[in-house]
PDB file of C-alpha atoms and ligand atoms in Angstrom:
ATOM      1  CA  MET A   8       0.068   0.016   0.070  1.00  0.00           C
ATOM      2  CA  ALA A   9       1.233   3.585  -0.944  1.00  0.00           C
ATOM      3  CA  GLN A  10       2.650   5.634   2.130  1.00  0.00           C
ATOM      4  CA  LEU A  11       0.273   8.411   3.451  1.00  0.00           C
ATOM      5  CA  THR A  12       1.535  11.627   2.743  1.00  0.00           C
ATOM      6  CA  LEU A  13       2.213  14.448   5.591  1.00  0.00           C
ATOM      7  CA  LEU A  14       2.478  17.792   3.919  1.00  0.00           C
ATOM      8  CA  LEU A  15       4.137  20.331   6.279  1.00  0.00           C
ATOM      9  CA  ALA A  16       2.682  23.682   5.713  1.00  0.00           C
ATOM     10  CA  SER A  17       5.303  25.936   6.274  1.00  0.00           C
ATOM     11  CA  HIS A  18       7.950  28.193   4.341  1.00  0.00           C
ATOM     12  CA  ASN A  19      10.175  28.191   7.219  1.00  0.00           C
ATOM     13  CA  GLN A  20      12.888  25.831   6.693  1.00  0.00           C
ATOM     14  CA  GLY A  21      14.322  25.953  10.105  1.00  0.00           C
ATOM     15  CA  LYS A  22      10.890  24.452  11.351  1.00  0.00           C
ATOM     16  CA  ILE A  23      10.732  21.806   8.454  1.00  0.00           C
ATOM     17  CA  ARG A  24      14.365  20.595   9.401  1.00  0.00           C
ATOM     18  CA  GLU A  25      13.268  20.103  12.949  1.00  0.00           C
ATOM     19  CA  ILE A  26       9.817  18.644  12.274  1.00  0.00           C
ATOM     20  CA  LYS A  27      11.289  16.148   9.528  1.00  0.00           C
ATOM     21  CA  LYS A  28      14.217  14.881  11.866  1.00  0.00           C
ATOM     22  CA  TYR A  29      11.652  14.283  14.579  1.00  0.00           C
ATOM     23  CA  LEU A  30       9.139  12.520  12.617  1.00  0.00           C
ATOM     24  CA  ALA A  31      11.423  10.742  10.180  1.00  0.00           C
ATOM     25  CA  SER A  32      10.792   7.114  11.747  1.00  0.00           C
ATOM     26  CA  LEU A  33       7.294   7.165  10.909  1.00  0.00           C
ATOM     27  CA  PRO A  34       6.029   5.178   8.014  1.00  0.00           C
ATOM     28  CA  LEU A  35       4.944   8.630   6.226  1.00  0.00           C
ATOM     29  CA  LYS A  36       5.978  10.337   3.071  1.00  0.00           C
ATOM     30  CA  ILE A  37       6.978  13.723   4.552  1.00  0.00           C
ATOM     31  CA  THR A  38       6.939  16.675   2.228  1.00  0.00           C
ATOM     32  CA  SER A  39       6.892  20.494   2.414  1.00  0.00           C
ATOM     33  CA  LEU A  40       5.543  23.481   0.584  1.00  0.00           C
ATOM     34  CA  LEU A  41       9.045  24.007  -1.051  1.00  0.00           C
ATOM     35  CA  GLU A  42       9.325  20.370  -2.218  1.00  0.00           C
ATOM     36  CA  GLU A  43       5.974  20.562  -3.759  1.00  0.00           C
ATOM     37  CA  GLY A  44       6.286  23.957  -5.450  1.00  0.00           C
ATOM     38  CA  ILE A  45       3.518  25.481  -3.484  1.00  0.00           C
ATOM     39  CA  LYS A  46       4.257  29.260  -3.549  1.00  0.00           C
ATOM     40  CA  GLU A  47       0.879  30.480  -2.070  1.00  0.00           C
ATOM     41  CA  LYS A  48       1.236  32.667   0.912  1.00  0.00           C
ATOM     42  CA  PHE A  49      -1.245  32.433   3.710  1.00  0.00           C
ATOM     43  CA  GLN A  50      -1.665  35.681   5.334  1.00  0.00           C
ATOM     44  CA  GLU A  51      -1.276  35.314   9.388  1.00  0.00           C
ATOM     45  CA  VAL A  52      -3.800  37.765  10.387  1.00  0.00           C
ATOM     46  CA  GLY A  53      -5.030  35.995  13.549  1.00  0.00           C
ATOM     47  CA  THR A  54      -4.665  37.346  17.090  1.00  0.00           C
ATOM     48  CA  SER A  55      -3.979  33.795  18.533  1.00  0.00           C
ATOM     49  CA  PHE A  56      -1.391  31.024  17.633  1.00  0.00           C
ATOM     50  CA  ALA A  57      -4.305  28.738  17.281  1.00  0.00           C
ATOM     51  CA  ALA A  58      -6.269  30.876  14.989  1.00  0.00           C
ATOM     52  CA  ASN A  59      -3.106  31.173  12.570  1.00  0.00           C
ATOM     53  CA  ALA A  60      -2.376  27.475  12.938  1.00  0.00           C
ATOM     54  CA  ARG A  61      -5.856  26.556  11.921  1.00  0.00           C
ATOM     55  CA  GLY A  62      -6.100  29.124   9.171  1.00  0.00           C
ATOM     56  CA  LYS A  63      -2.662  27.720   7.757  1.00  0.00           C
ATOM     57  CA  ALA A  64      -3.736  24.003   7.887  1.00  0.00           C
ATOM     58  CA  PHE A  65      -6.994  24.710   6.105  1.00  0.00           C
ATOM     59  CA  PHE A  66      -5.446  27.024   3.509  1.00  0.00           C
ATOM     60  CA  TYR A  67      -2.771  24.386   2.361  1.00  0.00           C
ATOM     61  CA  ALA A  68      -4.672  21.340   3.082  1.00  0.00           C
ATOM     62  CA  ARG A  69      -6.313  21.917  -0.321  1.00  0.00           C
ATOM     63  CA  PHE A  70      -2.757  21.011  -1.897  1.00  0.00           C
ATOM     64  CA  SER A  71      -2.715  17.840   0.160  1.00  0.00           C
ATOM     65  CA  SER A  72      -4.011  14.362  -0.539  1.00  0.00           C
ATOM     66  CA  GLY A  73      -3.087  13.073   2.679  1.00  0.00           C
ATOM     67  CA  LEU A  74      -2.332  14.624   6.200  1.00  0.00           C
ATOM     68  CA  THR A  75      -1.464  18.502   6.574  1.00  0.00           C
ATOM     69  CA  LEU A  76       0.368  19.854   9.468  1.00  0.00           C
ATOM     70  CA  ALA A  77       0.470  23.603  10.440  1.00  0.00           C
ATOM     71  CA  GLU A  78       2.312  25.049  13.158  1.00  0.00           C
ATOM     72  CA  ASP A  79       2.105  28.533  14.431  1.00  0.00           C
ATOM     73  CA  SER A  80       4.745  29.498  16.842  1.00  0.00           C
ATOM     74  CA  GLY A  81       6.575  32.552  18.510  1.00  0.00           C
ATOM     75  CA  LEU A  82       8.383  34.064  21.475  1.00  0.00           C
ATOM     76  CA  GLU A  83       6.190  36.110  24.241  1.00  0.00           C
ATOM     77  CA  ILE A  84       8.561  38.371  26.331  1.00  0.00           C
ATOM     78  CA  GLU A  85       6.914  39.358  29.663  1.00  0.00           C
ATOM     79  CA  ASN A  86       8.491  42.593  29.970  1.00  0.00           C
ATOM     80  CA  LEU A  87       7.094  43.520  26.339  1.00  0.00           C
ATOM     81  CA  GLY A  88       3.507  42.531  27.213  1.00  0.00           C
ATOM     82  CA  GLY A  89       3.920  39.265  25.539  1.00  0.00           C
ATOM     83  CA  ALA A  90       5.233  40.803  22.101  1.00  0.00           C
ATOM     84  CA  PRO A  91       6.460  39.909  19.772  1.00  0.00           C
ATOM     85  CA  GLY A  92       3.728  36.940  20.073  1.00  0.00           C
ATOM     86  CA  VAL A  93       1.981  36.221  16.921  1.00  0.00           C
ATOM     87  CA  HIS A  94       4.200  38.786  15.205  1.00  0.00           C
ATOM     88  CA  SER A  95       7.520  36.996  15.839  1.00  0.00           C
ATOM     89  CA  ALA A  96       8.434  36.401  12.234  1.00  0.00           C
ATOM     90  CA  ARG A  97       7.602  40.035  11.351  1.00  0.00           C
ATOM     91  CA  PHE A  98       8.736  41.795  14.313  1.00  0.00           C
ATOM     92  CA  ALA A  99      11.015  44.436  12.765  1.00  0.00           C
ATOM     93  CA  GLY A 100       9.084  44.551   9.607  1.00  0.00           C
ATOM     94  CA  GLU A 101       7.325  42.652   6.743  1.00  0.00           C
ATOM     95  CA  GLU A 102      10.804  41.665   5.147  1.00  0.00           C
ATOM     96  CA  ALA A 103      12.537  41.469   8.590  1.00  0.00           C
ATOM     97  CA  ASN A 104      15.059  38.615   8.924  1.00  0.00           C
ATOM     98  CA  ASP A 105      16.109  36.830  12.060  1.00  0.00           C
ATOM     99  CA  GLU A 106      18.859  39.074  12.512  1.00  0.00           C
ATOM    100  CA  ALA A 107      16.626  42.409  12.534  1.00  0.00           C
ATOM    101  CA  ASN A 108      14.056  40.645  14.675  1.00  0.00           C
ATOM    102  CA  ILE A 109      16.867  39.977  17.297  1.00  0.00           C
ATOM    103  CA  GLU A 110      18.292  43.268  17.125  1.00  0.00           C
ATOM    104  CA  LYS A 111      14.736  44.772  17.830  1.00  0.00           C
ATOM    105  CA  VAL A 112      14.289  42.836  20.755  1.00  0.00           C
ATOM    106  CA  LEU A 113      17.757  43.546  22.221  1.00  0.00           C
ATOM    107  CA  THR A 114      17.171  47.343  21.683  1.00  0.00           C
ATOM    108  CA  LEU A 115      13.787  47.308  23.369  1.00  0.00           C
ATOM    109  CA  LEU A 116      15.201  45.372  26.286  1.00  0.00           C
ATOM    110  CA  GLU A 117      18.502  47.518  26.764  1.00  0.00           C
ATOM    111  CA  GLY A 118      19.369  48.082  30.416  1.00  0.00           C
ATOM    112  CA  VAL A 119      16.716  45.512  31.837  1.00  0.00           C
ATOM    113  CA  PRO A 120      18.463  43.096  33.855  1.00  0.00           C
ATOM    114  CA  LEU A 121      18.532  39.324  33.157  1.00  0.00           C
ATOM    115  CA  ALA A 122      15.927  38.362  35.763  1.00  0.00           C
ATOM    116  CA  GLN A 123      13.243  40.818  34.286  1.00  0.00           C
ATOM    117  CA  ARG A 124      13.759  39.486  30.766  1.00  0.00           C
ATOM    118  CA  LYS A 125      11.534  36.293  31.163  1.00  0.00           C
ATOM    119  CA  ALA A 126      10.061  34.559  28.013  1.00  0.00           C
ATOM    120  CA  ARG A 127       8.563  31.745  26.524  1.00  0.00           C
ATOM    121  CA  PHE A 128       8.380  30.038  23.344  1.00  0.00           C
ATOM    122  CA  VAL A 129       4.985  28.827  22.308  1.00  0.00           C
ATOM    123  CA  CYS A 130       3.947  26.337  19.690  1.00  0.00           C
ATOM    124  CA  TRP A 131       0.531  25.344  18.507  1.00  0.00           C
ATOM    125  CA  MET A 132       0.149  22.503  15.978  1.00  0.00           C
ATOM    126  CA  VAL A 133      -2.812  21.620  14.185  1.00  0.00           C
ATOM    127  CA  LEU A 134      -3.311  18.234  11.743  1.00  0.00           C
ATOM    128  CA  VAL A 135      -5.923  18.129   9.371  1.00  0.00           C
ATOM    129  CA  LYS A 136      -7.170  15.351   7.087  1.00  0.00           C
ATOM    130  CA  ASP A 137     -10.157  15.734   4.473  1.00  0.00           C
ATOM    131  CA  ARG A 138     -10.860  19.131   5.761  1.00  0.00           C
ATOM    132  CA  GLN A 139     -11.248  18.116   9.349  1.00  0.00           C
ATOM    133  CA  ILE A 140      -9.042  18.748  12.242  1.00  0.00           C
ATOM    134  CA  ILE A 141      -7.914  15.435  13.590  1.00  0.00           C
ATOM    135  CA  THR A 142      -5.917  16.766  16.401  1.00  0.00           C
ATOM    136  CA  GLU A 143      -4.520  19.876  18.158  1.00  0.00           C
ATOM    137  CA  ILE A 144      -1.483  20.305  20.417  1.00  0.00           C
ATOM    138  CA  SER A 145       0.094  22.950  21.850  1.00  0.00           C
ATOM    139  CA  ALA A 146       3.294  23.117  24.049  1.00  0.00           C
ATOM    140  CA  GLU A 147       5.862  25.783  25.551  1.00  0.00           C
ATOM    141  CA  VAL A 148       9.368  26.416  27.125  1.00  0.00           C
ATOM    142  CA  ALA A 149      10.256  29.001  29.532  1.00  0.00           C
ATOM    143  CA  GLY A 150      13.491  30.887  29.682  1.00  0.00           C
ATOM    144  CA  TYR A 151      15.117  34.357  29.529  1.00  0.00           C
ATOM    145  CA  ILE A 152      16.187  36.859  27.012  1.00  0.00           C
ATOM    146  CA  PHE A 153      20.084  36.932  26.801  1.00  0.00           C
ATOM    147  CA  GLU A 154      21.770  40.183  26.469  1.00  0.00           C
ATOM    148  CA  GLU A 155      23.627  39.269  23.530  1.00  0.00           C
ATOM    149  CA  LYS A 156      23.808  36.601  20.693  1.00  0.00           C
ATOM    150  CA  ARG A 157      25.244  33.415  21.500  1.00  0.00           C
ATOM    151  CA  GLY A 158      25.521  29.973  19.379  1.00  0.00           C
ATOM    152  CA  THR A 159      25.307  29.332  15.769  1.00  0.00           C
ATOM    153  CA  HIS A 160      22.542  26.428  15.539  1.00  0.00           C
ATOM    154  CA  GLY A 161      18.822  26.832  15.028  1.00  0.00           C
ATOM    155  CA  PHE A 162      16.862  29.564  13.530  1.00  0.00           C
ATOM    156  CA  GLY A 163      14.736  32.707  14.669  1.00  0.00           C
ATOM    157  CA  TYR A 164      15.303  33.971  18.250  1.00  0.00           C
ATOM    158  CA  ASP A 165      17.438  30.802  19.189  1.00  0.00           C
ATOM    159  CA  PRO A 166      20.790  32.811  19.680  1.00  0.00           C
ATOM    160  CA  ILE A 167      19.116  34.998  22.569  1.00  0.00           C
ATOM    161  CA  PHE A 168      16.798  32.699  24.098  1.00  0.00           C
ATOM    162  CA  PHE A 169      18.545  31.532  27.103  1.00  0.00           C
ATOM    163  CA  TYR A 170      17.674  28.065  28.644  1.00  0.00           C
ATOM    164  CA  PRO A 171      18.583  28.244  32.551  1.00  0.00           C
ATOM    165  CA  PRO A 172      18.693  24.443  33.019  1.00  0.00           C
ATOM    166  CA  LEU A 173      21.562  23.999  30.638  1.00  0.00           C
ATOM    167  CA  LYS A 174      22.900  27.470  30.959  1.00  0.00           C
ATOM    168  CA  LYS A 175      22.885  27.686  27.313  1.00  0.00           C
ATOM    169  CA  THR A 176      21.052  29.634  24.755  1.00  0.00           C
ATOM    170  CA  PHE A 177      18.763  27.701  22.035  1.00  0.00           C
ATOM    171  CA  ALA A 178      21.657  28.280  19.468  1.00  0.00           C
ATOM    172  CA  GLU A 179      24.304  26.634  21.632  1.00  0.00           C
ATOM    173  CA  LEU A 180      22.171  23.147  21.541  1.00  0.00           C
ATOM    174  CA  THR A 181      22.495  20.647  19.080  1.00  0.00           C
ATOM    175  CA  PRO A 182      19.293  19.973  16.923  1.00  0.00           C
ATOM    176  CA  GLU A 183      18.950  16.896  19.086  1.00  0.00           C
ATOM    177  CA  GLU A 184      19.032  18.722  22.270  1.00  0.00           C
ATOM    178  CA  LYS A 185      16.956  21.376  21.158  1.00  0.00           C
ATOM    179  CA  ASN A 186      14.149  19.010  19.808  1.00  0.00           C
ATOM    180  CA  SER A 187      14.259  17.138  23.227  1.00  0.00           C
ATOM    181  CA  LEU A 188      13.272  20.147  25.332  1.00  0.00           C
ATOM    182  CA  SER A 189      11.795  23.126  23.104  1.00  0.00           C
ATOM    183  CA  HIS A 190       8.306  23.969  22.714  1.00  0.00           C
ATOM    184  CA  ARG A 191       8.185  22.247  19.308  1.00  0.00           C
ATOM    185  CA  GLY A 192       9.954  19.104  20.470  1.00  0.00           C
ATOM    186  CA  LYS A 193       7.361  18.986  23.176  1.00  0.00           C
ATOM    187  CA  ALA A 194       4.691  19.295  20.812  1.00  0.00           C
ATOM    188  CA  LEU A 195       6.082  16.953  18.291  1.00  0.00           C
ATOM    189  CA  PHE A 196       6.680  14.286  21.002  1.00  0.00           C
ATOM    190  CA  GLN A 197       2.722  14.178  21.556  1.00  0.00           C
ATOM    191  CA  LEU A 198       2.149  14.528  17.894  1.00  0.00           C
ATOM    192  CA  LYS A 199       4.352  11.516  17.163  1.00  0.00           C
ATOM    193  CA  GLU A 200       2.487   9.440  19.842  1.00  0.00           C
ATOM    194  CA  PHE A 201      -0.653  10.380  18.206  1.00  0.00           C
ATOM    195  CA  LEU A 202       0.356   9.659  14.709  1.00  0.00           C
ATOM    196  CA  LYS A 203       1.892   6.276  15.761  1.00  0.00           C
ATOM    197  CA  GLN A 204      -1.601   5.215  17.032  1.00  0.00           C
ATOM    198  CA  TYR A 205      -3.394   6.896  13.956  1.00  0.00           C
ATOM    199  CA  LEU A 206      -1.301   4.923  11.380  1.00  0.00           C
ATOM    200  CA  GLU A 207      -2.045   1.664  13.157  1.00  0.00           C
ATOM    201  CA  LYS A 208      -5.769   2.192  12.885  1.00  0.00           C
ATOM    202  CA  ILE A 209      -5.932   3.225   9.215  1.00  0.00           C
TER     203      ILE A 209
HETATM  204  P1  IMP B 315       5.524  31.566  12.174  1.00  0.00           P
HETATM  205  O1  IMP B 315       5.039  30.445  12.964  1.00  0.00           O
HETATM  206  O2  IMP B 315       5.976  31.023  10.819  1.00  0.00           O
HETATM  207  O3  IMP B 315       4.474  32.670  11.988  1.00  0.00           O
HETATM  208  O4  IMP B 315       6.755  32.017  12.598  1.00  0.00           O
HETATM  209  C1  IMP B 315       7.372  31.827  13.779  1.00  0.00           C
HETATM  210  C2  IMP B 315       8.436  32.761  14.352  1.00  0.00           C
HETATM  211  O5  IMP B 315       8.606  32.632  15.593  1.00  0.00           O
HETATM  212  C3  IMP B 315       9.830  32.414  13.570  1.00  0.00           C
HETATM  213  O6  IMP B 315       9.908  32.886  12.240  1.00  0.00           O
HETATM  214  C4  IMP B 315      10.638  32.757  14.548  1.00  0.00           C
HETATM  215  O7  IMP B 315      11.116  34.070  14.533  1.00  0.00           O
HETATM  216  C5  IMP B 315       9.935  32.701  15.935  1.00  0.00           C
HETATM  217  N1  IMP B 315      10.063  31.261  16.316  1.00  0.00           N
HETATM  218  C6  IMP B 315       9.364  29.980  16.410  1.00  0.00           C
HETATM  219  N2  IMP B 315      10.024  28.727  16.757  1.00  0.00           N
HETATM  220  C7  IMP B 315      11.193  29.404  17.176  1.00  0.00           C
HETATM  221  C8  IMP B 315      12.353  28.360  17.523  1.00  0.00           C
HETATM  222  O8  IMP B 315      12.338  27.240  17.557  1.00  0.00           O
HETATM  223  N3  IMP B 315      13.176  29.060  17.595  1.00  0.00           N
HETATM  224  C9  IMP B 315      13.680  30.204  17.447  1.00  0.00           C
HETATM  225  N4  IMP B 315      12.544  31.399  17.012  1.00  0.00           N
HETATM  226  C10 IMP B 315      11.438  30.737  16.872  1.00  0.00           C
END
C-alpha cells in the first residue's frame, strides 16, 4: 500500500528541518511546501497562535491528498507585554530577517536586567485530514532573553533565548538537544505518539 503523505504547511526551513528530523522514523512520506512547489502565501492575520495554525492548516490542506500539519509558534516576552507573540516572524517589519528581529528585541530590552527578561516560546500544531482537524497540540518552554547573541545552531530567536537548566541559549544546543526540550519538540513528542496510533488504525 502507498505511504500516506504528510504535508508540512510552512515556508520556514528551520521548522521543516526540526519537524522532519523528529518524525523521520514514522511510515509517512513527509513533504513540504517548497518540495511541492507551492508558492501561495497564507496571510497570518489571526490574533492567536491557534487561529493562525488552523487558518494555515486549512489553507494548505487543499494541496494535500493526505495529512496536513500546520504549526504557528513564536516568542512571548513578559516585559514587552507578550510581544512579539504572533508577530514574531515579522517583528522588525514585513521583510525582516532573524537578525533584524533579534536586534529589535535587544534594543527594546536594553538596560533591563536578566531576571526581568522572562520569555517563553509557544507552539501550536494543527493536523488536518479531509478538511477536518484530527488533532491539535500546544506546548511551551520558558527561559530568558539573553543580553547578546550566543551560538550558531537553530533559527529565529534561538541565539538570544537563554535556557537556565542548561545555562545555554537554544542556538548553543545541538538539533537533538533542542528537539528534546523545546516548545516544538514537546509538541512533536505528543504528535508522534498520536500519529503512531493513528497509523496503526488506518
Ligand atoms: P510562524 O509560526 O511561521 O509565524 O513564525 C514563527 C516565528 O517565531 C519564527 O519566524 C521565529 O522568529 C519565531 N520562532 C518560532 N519557533 C522558534 C524557535 O524554535 N526558535 C527561534 N525562533 C522561533
